[in-house]
CSV table of C-alpha atoms in Angstrom, one decimal:
chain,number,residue,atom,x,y,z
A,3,UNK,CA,100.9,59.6,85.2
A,4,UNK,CA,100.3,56.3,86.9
A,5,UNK,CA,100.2,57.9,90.4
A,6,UNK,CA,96.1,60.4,90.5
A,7,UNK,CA,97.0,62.1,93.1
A,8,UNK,CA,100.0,63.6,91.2
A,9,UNK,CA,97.1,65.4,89.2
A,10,UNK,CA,95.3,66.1,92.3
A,11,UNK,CA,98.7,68.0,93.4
A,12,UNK,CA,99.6,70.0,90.0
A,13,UNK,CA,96.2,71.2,90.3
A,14,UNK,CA,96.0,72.3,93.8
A,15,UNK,CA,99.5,73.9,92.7
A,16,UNK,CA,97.9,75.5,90.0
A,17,UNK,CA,95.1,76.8,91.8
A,18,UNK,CA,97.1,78.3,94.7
A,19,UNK,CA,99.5,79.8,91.9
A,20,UNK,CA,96.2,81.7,89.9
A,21,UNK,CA,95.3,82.8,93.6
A,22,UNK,CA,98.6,84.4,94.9
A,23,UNK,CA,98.2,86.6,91.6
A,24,UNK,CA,96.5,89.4,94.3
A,25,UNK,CA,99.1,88.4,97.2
A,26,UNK,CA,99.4,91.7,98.8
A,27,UNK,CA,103.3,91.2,99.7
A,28,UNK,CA,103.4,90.6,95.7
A,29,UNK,CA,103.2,87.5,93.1
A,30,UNK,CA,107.0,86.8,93.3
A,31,UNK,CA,106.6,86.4,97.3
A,32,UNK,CA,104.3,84.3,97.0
A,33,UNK,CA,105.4,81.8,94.1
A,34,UNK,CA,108.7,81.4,95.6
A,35,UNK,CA,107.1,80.1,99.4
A,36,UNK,CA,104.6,78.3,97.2
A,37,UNK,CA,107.4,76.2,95.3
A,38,UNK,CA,109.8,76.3,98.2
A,39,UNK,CA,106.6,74.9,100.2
A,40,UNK,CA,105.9,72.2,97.9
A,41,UNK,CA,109.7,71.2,96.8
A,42,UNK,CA,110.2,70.6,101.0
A,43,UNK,CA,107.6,67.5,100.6
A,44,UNK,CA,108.1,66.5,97.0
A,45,UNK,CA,109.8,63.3,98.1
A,46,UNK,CA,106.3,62.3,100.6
A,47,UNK,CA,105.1,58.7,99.1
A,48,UNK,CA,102.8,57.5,101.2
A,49,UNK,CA,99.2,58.3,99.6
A,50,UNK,CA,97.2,58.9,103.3
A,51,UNK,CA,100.1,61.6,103.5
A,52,UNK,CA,99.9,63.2,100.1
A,53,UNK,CA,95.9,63.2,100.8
A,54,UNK,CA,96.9,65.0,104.0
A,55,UNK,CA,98.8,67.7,102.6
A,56,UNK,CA,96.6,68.0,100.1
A,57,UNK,CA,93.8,68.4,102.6
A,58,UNK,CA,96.0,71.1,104.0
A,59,UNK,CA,96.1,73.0,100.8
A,60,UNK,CA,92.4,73.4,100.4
A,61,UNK,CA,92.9,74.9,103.6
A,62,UNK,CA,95.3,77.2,103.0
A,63,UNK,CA,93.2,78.1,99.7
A,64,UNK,CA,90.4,79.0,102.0
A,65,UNK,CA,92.9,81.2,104.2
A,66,UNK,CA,93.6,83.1,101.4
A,67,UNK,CA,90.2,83.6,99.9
A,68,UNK,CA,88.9,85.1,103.5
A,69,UNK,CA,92.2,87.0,103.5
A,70,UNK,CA,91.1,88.9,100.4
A,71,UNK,CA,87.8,88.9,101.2
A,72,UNK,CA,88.4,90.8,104.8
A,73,UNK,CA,91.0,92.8,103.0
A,74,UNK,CA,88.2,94.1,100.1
A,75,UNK,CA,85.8,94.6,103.1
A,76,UNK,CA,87.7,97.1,105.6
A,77,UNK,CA,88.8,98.9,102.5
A,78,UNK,CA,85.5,99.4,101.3
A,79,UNK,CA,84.0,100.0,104.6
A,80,UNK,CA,86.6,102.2,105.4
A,81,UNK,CA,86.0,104.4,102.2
A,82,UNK,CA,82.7,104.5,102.1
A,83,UNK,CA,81.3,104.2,105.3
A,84,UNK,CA,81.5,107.0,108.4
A,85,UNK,CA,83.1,105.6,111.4
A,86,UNK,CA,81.2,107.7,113.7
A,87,UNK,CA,77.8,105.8,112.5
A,88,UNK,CA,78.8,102.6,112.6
A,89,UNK,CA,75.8,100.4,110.7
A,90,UNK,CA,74.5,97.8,113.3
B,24,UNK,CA,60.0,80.3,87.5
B,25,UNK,CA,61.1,81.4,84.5
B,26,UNK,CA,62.1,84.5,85.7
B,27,UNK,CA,65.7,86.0,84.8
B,28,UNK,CA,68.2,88.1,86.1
B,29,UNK,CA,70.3,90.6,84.5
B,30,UNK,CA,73.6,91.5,86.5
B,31,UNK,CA,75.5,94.6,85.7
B,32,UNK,CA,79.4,94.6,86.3
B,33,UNK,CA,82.2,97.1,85.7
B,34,UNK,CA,85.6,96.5,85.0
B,35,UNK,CA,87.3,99.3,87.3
B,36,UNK,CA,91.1,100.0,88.3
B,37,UNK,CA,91.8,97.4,91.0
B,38,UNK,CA,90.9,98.6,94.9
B,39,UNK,CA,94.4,98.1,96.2
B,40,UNK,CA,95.9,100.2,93.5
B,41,UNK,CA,97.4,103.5,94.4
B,42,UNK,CA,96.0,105.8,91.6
B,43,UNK,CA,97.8,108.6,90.0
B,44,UNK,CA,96.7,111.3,87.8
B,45,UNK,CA,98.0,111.8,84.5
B,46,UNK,CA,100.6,114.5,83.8
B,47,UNK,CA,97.8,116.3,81.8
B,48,UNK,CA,95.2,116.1,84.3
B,49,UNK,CA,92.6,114.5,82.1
B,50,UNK,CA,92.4,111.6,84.1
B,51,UNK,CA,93.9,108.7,85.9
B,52,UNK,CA,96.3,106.8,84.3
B,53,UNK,CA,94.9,103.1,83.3
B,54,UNK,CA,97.8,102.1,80.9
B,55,UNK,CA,99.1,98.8,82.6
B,56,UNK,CA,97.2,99.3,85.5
B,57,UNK,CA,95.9,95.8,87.3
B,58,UNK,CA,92.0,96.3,86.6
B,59,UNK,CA,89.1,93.7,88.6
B,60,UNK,CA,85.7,94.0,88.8
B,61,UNK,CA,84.3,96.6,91.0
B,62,UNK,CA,83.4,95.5,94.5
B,63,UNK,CA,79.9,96.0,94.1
B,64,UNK,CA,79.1,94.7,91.4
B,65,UNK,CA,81.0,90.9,92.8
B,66,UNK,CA,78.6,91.5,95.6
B,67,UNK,CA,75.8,91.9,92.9
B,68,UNK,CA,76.7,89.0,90.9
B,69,UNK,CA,76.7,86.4,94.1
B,70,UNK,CA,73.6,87.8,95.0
B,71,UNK,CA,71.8,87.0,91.7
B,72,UNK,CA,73.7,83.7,91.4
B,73,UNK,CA,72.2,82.7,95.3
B,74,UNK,CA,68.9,83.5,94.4
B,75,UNK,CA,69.4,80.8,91.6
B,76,UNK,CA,70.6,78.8,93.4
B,77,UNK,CA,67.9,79.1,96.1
B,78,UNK,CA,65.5,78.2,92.7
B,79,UNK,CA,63.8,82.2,93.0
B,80,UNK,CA,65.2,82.6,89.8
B,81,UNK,CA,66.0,80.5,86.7
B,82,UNK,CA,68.9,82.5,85.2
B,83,UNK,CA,71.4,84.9,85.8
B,84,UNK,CA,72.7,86.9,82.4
B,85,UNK,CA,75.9,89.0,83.2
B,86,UNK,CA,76.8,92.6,81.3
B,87,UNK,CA,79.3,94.2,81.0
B,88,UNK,CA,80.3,97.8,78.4
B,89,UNK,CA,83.6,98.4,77.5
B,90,UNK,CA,86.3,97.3,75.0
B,91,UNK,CA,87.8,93.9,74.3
B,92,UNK,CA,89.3,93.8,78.2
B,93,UNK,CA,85.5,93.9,79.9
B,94,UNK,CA,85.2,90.3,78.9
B,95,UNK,CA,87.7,89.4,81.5
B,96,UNK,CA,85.4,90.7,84.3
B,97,UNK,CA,82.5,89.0,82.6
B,98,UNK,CA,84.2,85.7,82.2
B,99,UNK,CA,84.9,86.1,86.2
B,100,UNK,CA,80.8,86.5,87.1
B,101,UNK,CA,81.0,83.8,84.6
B,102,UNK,CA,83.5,82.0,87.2
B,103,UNK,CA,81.0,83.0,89.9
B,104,UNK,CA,78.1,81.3,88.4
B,105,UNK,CA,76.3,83.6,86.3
B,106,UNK,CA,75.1,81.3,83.2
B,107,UNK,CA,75.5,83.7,80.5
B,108,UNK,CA,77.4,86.8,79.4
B,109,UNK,CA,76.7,89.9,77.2
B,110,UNK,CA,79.3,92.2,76.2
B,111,UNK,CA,78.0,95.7,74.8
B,112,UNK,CA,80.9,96.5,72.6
B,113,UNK,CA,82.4,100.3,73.6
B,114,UNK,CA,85.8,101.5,73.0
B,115,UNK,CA,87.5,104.5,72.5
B,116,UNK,CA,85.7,108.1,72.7
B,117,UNK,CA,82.7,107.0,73.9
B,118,UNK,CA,84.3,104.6,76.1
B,119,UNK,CA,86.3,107.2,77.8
B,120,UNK,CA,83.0,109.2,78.3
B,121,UNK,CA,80.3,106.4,79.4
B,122,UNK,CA,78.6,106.8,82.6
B,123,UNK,CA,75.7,106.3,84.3
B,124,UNK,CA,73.3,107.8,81.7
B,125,UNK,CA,74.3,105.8,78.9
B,126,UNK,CA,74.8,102.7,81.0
B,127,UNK,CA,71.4,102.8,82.2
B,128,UNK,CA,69.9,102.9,78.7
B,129,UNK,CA,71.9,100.4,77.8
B,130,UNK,CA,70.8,98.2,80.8
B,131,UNK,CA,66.6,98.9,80.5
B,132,UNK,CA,67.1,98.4,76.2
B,133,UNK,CA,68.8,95.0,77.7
B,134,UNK,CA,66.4,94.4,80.6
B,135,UNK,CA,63.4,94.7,77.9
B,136,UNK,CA,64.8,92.7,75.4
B,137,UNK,CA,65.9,89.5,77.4
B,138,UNK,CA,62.6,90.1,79.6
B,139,UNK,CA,64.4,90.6,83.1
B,140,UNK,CA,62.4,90.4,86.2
B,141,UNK,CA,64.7,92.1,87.9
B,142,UNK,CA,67.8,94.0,87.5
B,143,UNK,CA,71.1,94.4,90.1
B,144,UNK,CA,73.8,96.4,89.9
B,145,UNK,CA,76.2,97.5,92.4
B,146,UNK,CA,75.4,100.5,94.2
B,147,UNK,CA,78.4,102.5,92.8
B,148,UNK,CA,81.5,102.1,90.6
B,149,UNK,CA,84.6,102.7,93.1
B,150,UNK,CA,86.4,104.6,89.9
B,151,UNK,CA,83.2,107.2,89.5
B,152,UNK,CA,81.9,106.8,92.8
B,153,UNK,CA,78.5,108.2,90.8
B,154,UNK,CA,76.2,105.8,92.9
B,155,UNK,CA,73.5,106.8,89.6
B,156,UNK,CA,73.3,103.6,87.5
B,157,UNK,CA,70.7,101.4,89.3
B,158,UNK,CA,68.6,104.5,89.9
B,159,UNK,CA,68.5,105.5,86.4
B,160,UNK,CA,68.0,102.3,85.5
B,161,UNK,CA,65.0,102.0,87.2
B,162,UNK,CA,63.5,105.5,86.2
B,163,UNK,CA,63.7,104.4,82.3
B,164,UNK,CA,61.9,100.8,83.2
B,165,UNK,CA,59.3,102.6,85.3
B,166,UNK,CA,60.1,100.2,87.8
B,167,UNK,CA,60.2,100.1,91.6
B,168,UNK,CA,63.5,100.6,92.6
B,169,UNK,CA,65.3,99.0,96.1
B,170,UNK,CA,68.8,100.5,96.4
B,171,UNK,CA,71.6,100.2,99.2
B,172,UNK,CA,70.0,96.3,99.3
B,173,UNK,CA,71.8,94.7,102.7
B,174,UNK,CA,68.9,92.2,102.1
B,175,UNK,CA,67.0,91.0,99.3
B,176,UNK,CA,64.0,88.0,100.2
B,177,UNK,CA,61.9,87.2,96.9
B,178,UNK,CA,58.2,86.4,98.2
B,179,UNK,CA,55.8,85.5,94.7
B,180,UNK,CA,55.8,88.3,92.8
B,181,UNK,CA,57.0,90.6,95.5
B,182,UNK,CA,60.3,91.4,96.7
B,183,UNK,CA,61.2,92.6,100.5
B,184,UNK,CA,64.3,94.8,100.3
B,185,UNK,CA,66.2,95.9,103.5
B,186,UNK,CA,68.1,99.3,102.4
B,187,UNK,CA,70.8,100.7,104.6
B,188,UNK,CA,69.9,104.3,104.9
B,189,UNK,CA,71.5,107.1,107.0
B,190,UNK,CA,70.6,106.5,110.4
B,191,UNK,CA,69.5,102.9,110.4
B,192,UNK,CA,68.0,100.3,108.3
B,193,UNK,CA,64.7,100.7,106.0
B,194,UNK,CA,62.8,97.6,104.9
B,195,UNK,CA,60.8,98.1,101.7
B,196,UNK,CA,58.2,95.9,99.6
B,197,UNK,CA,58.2,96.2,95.9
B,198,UNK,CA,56.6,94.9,93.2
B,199,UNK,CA,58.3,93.0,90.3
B,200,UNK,CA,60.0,93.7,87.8
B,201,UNK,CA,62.5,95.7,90.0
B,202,UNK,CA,65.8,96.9,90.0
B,203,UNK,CA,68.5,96.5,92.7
B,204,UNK,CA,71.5,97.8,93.9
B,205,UNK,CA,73.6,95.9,95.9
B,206,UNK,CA,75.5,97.6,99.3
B,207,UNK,CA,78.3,96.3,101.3
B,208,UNK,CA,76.3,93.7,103.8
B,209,UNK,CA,74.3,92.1,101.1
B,210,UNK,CA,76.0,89.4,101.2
B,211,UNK,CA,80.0,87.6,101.1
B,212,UNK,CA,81.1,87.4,97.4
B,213,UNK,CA,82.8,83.8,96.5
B,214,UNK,CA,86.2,84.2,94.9
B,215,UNK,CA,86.4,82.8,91.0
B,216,UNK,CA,89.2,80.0,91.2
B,217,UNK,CA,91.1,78.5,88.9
B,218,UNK,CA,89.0,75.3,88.1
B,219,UNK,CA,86.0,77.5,88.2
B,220,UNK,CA,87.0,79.7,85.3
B,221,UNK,CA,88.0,76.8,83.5
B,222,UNK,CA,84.5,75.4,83.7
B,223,UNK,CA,83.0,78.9,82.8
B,224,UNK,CA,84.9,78.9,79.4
B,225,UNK,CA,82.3,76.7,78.0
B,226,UNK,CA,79.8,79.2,79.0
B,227,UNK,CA,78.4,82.0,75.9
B,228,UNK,CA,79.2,85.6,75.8
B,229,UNK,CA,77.5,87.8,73.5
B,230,UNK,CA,78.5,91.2,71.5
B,231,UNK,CA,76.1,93.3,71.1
B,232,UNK,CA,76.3,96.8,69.8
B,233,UNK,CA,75.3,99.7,71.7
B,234,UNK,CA,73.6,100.8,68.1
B,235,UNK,CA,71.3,97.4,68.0
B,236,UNK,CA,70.0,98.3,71.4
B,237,UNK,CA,69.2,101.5,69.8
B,238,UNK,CA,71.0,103.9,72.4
B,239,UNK,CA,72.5,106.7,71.7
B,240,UNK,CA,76.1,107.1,73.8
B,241,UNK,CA,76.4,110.9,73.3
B,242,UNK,CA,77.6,112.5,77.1
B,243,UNK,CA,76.4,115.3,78.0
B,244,UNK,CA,78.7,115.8,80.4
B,245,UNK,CA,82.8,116.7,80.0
B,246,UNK,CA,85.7,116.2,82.4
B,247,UNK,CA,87.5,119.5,82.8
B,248,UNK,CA,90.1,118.6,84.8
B,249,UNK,CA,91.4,115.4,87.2
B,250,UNK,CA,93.4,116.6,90.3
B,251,UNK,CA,94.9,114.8,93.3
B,252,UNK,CA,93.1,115.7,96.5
B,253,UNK,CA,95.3,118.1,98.8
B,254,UNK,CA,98.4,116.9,100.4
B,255,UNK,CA,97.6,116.5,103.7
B,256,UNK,CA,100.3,118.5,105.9
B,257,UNK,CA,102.4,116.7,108.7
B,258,UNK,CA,101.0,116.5,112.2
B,259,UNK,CA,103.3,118.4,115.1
B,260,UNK,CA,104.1,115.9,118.4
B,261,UNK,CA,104.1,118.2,121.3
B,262,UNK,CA,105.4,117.0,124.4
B,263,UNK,CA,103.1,118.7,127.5
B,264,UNK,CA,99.4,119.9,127.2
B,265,UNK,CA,100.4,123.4,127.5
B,266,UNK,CA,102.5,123.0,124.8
B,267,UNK,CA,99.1,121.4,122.4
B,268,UNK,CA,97.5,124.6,123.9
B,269,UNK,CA,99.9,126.9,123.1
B,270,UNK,CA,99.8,125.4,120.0
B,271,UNK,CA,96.0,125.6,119.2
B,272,UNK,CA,96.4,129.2,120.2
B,273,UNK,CA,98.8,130.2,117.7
B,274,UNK,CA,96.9,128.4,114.8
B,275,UNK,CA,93.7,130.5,116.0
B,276,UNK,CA,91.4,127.2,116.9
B,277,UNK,CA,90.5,128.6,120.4
């Protein structure tokens, strides 16, 4: 492992993996865009690019935590609360 | 402060999950079924982990009852910052007929024991929908109690509690040691990542028997039967508003 960011890249790999677990299209959906989106720049080299991408990973990571988080929401609020008193 | 919080979490069938009875009508099936923790209870956990954070409070103990799996859903509040776990070992019979009543006993024998100023739970379990824990709780502590919590502000020895109530919004003061149950607005629960449970495995959980606390887990209630609710029947498209009153005629609604 001579190259850090390598690490930095299994890991955000790993992460986004553990996360796509509650995918709502499914876990196999997801893994496959997840490898199929990594694989496409597995050849980058250039460090300020790598750092880039993995820049836009965290992002994506924080796409999908607000994804589940709005999904958990309506459905709670839809179960529980009555749509003709909406709270303020 | 030396002041510590005891968070109650329940491991329930997963929100998303479509649930089906079993064929016997005892109950759901839970066989292979994805379980998380309830909703309420995340919502309670990241409420008790911000008021650490905010220095209001110096730790937060997570508990869950249940078998072997609950230690999942108390290694995610783990995940979530909660400093400590205890897992009240519960399995089988009595397992499949805890509720509220026992809960609560086992959550005020806790509270006493580890010294809890203050107690939150989720306002209800999505799977029992019994919304009874936190109150009961409170009744065998003899403590103030601020429930449906879309706000919690600690102030000394005093806590201001804005409950979401039928109607509107209440704002309560009560002393400590309370309990609280935590409602939808309270706050935005983080999500337990990867790296985070990896740090949380250093973290203790405890097993503690229901019969060292000293409770007894007899129910005095039984499940006769589990149903599905009614099918709901198909809606008709007409094409003309005679038609929908024609329609509303036949079925006797006007």
């Amino acid at each position: 492992m001579t190259n850090p960011l390598r690490g930095q890249v299994i890991r955000l790999y790993k992460t986004l993996l553990y996360l796509g677990r509650d995918y709502p299209q499914g876990f196999t959906f997801f893994r496959e865009r997840l490898k199929t989106a990594f694989m496409k720049n597995k050849d980058v080299t250039d460090p300020e690019k790598i750092k880039k991408l993995l820049a836009r990973g965290d992002f994506v990571i924080k796409e999908i935590e607000a994804l589940y988080f709005l999904r958990k929401y309506r459905a709670m609020k839809k179960r529980y609360y009555d749509p003709e008193n909406p709270q303020p | 402060m030396s002041s510590r919080v005891l968070v109650g979490v329940k491991r329930v069938i997963d929100y998303a999950v479509k649930i089906r009875v079993k064929p016997d009508r005892s109950g759901v099936v839970t066989d292979g079924v994805k379980h998380s923790m309830n909703p309420f209870c995340e919502i309670a956990v990241e409420e008790a982990v911000k008021l650490r954070e905010k220095k209001l409070i110096k730790e937060v103990v997570v508990v869950s009852c249940g078998p072997q799996q609950v230690m999942e859903t108390i290694r995610t509040a783990l995940a979530m910052g909660a400093d400590r776990g205890i897992h009240v070992e519960v399995t089988g019979k009595e397992y499949e007929t805890l509720g509220p009543l026992q809960v609560s006993k086992i959550m005020a024998a806790l509270a006493k024991k580890e010294e809890a100023k203050l107690v939150i739970l989720g306002k209800q379990a999505i799977d029992d929908d019994c919304n009874q824990t936190g109150q009961m709780t409170a009744a065998l502590l003899d403590w103030p109690q601020g429930t449906f919590a879309s706000e919690v502000t600690i102030d000394g020895d005093k806590i201001k509690i804005v409950r979401e109530i039928d109607g509107g919004l209440e704002t309560i003061q009560i002393n400590m040691p309370a309990v609280v149950t935590a409602d939808l607005r309270l706050n935005t629960p983080r999500y337990a990542t990867l790296p985070n449970i990896m740090k949380a495995k250093k973290k203790k959980i405890a097993n503690v028997k229901p019969a060292d606390l000293g409770v007894d887990l007899t129910s005095r209630i039984e499940t006769v039967s589990v149903d599905d609710p009614p099918q709901r029947l198909a809606g008709v498209k007409v094409e003309t508003v005679d038609d929908l009153v024609a329609k509303l005629k036949e079925a006797g609604n006007i």
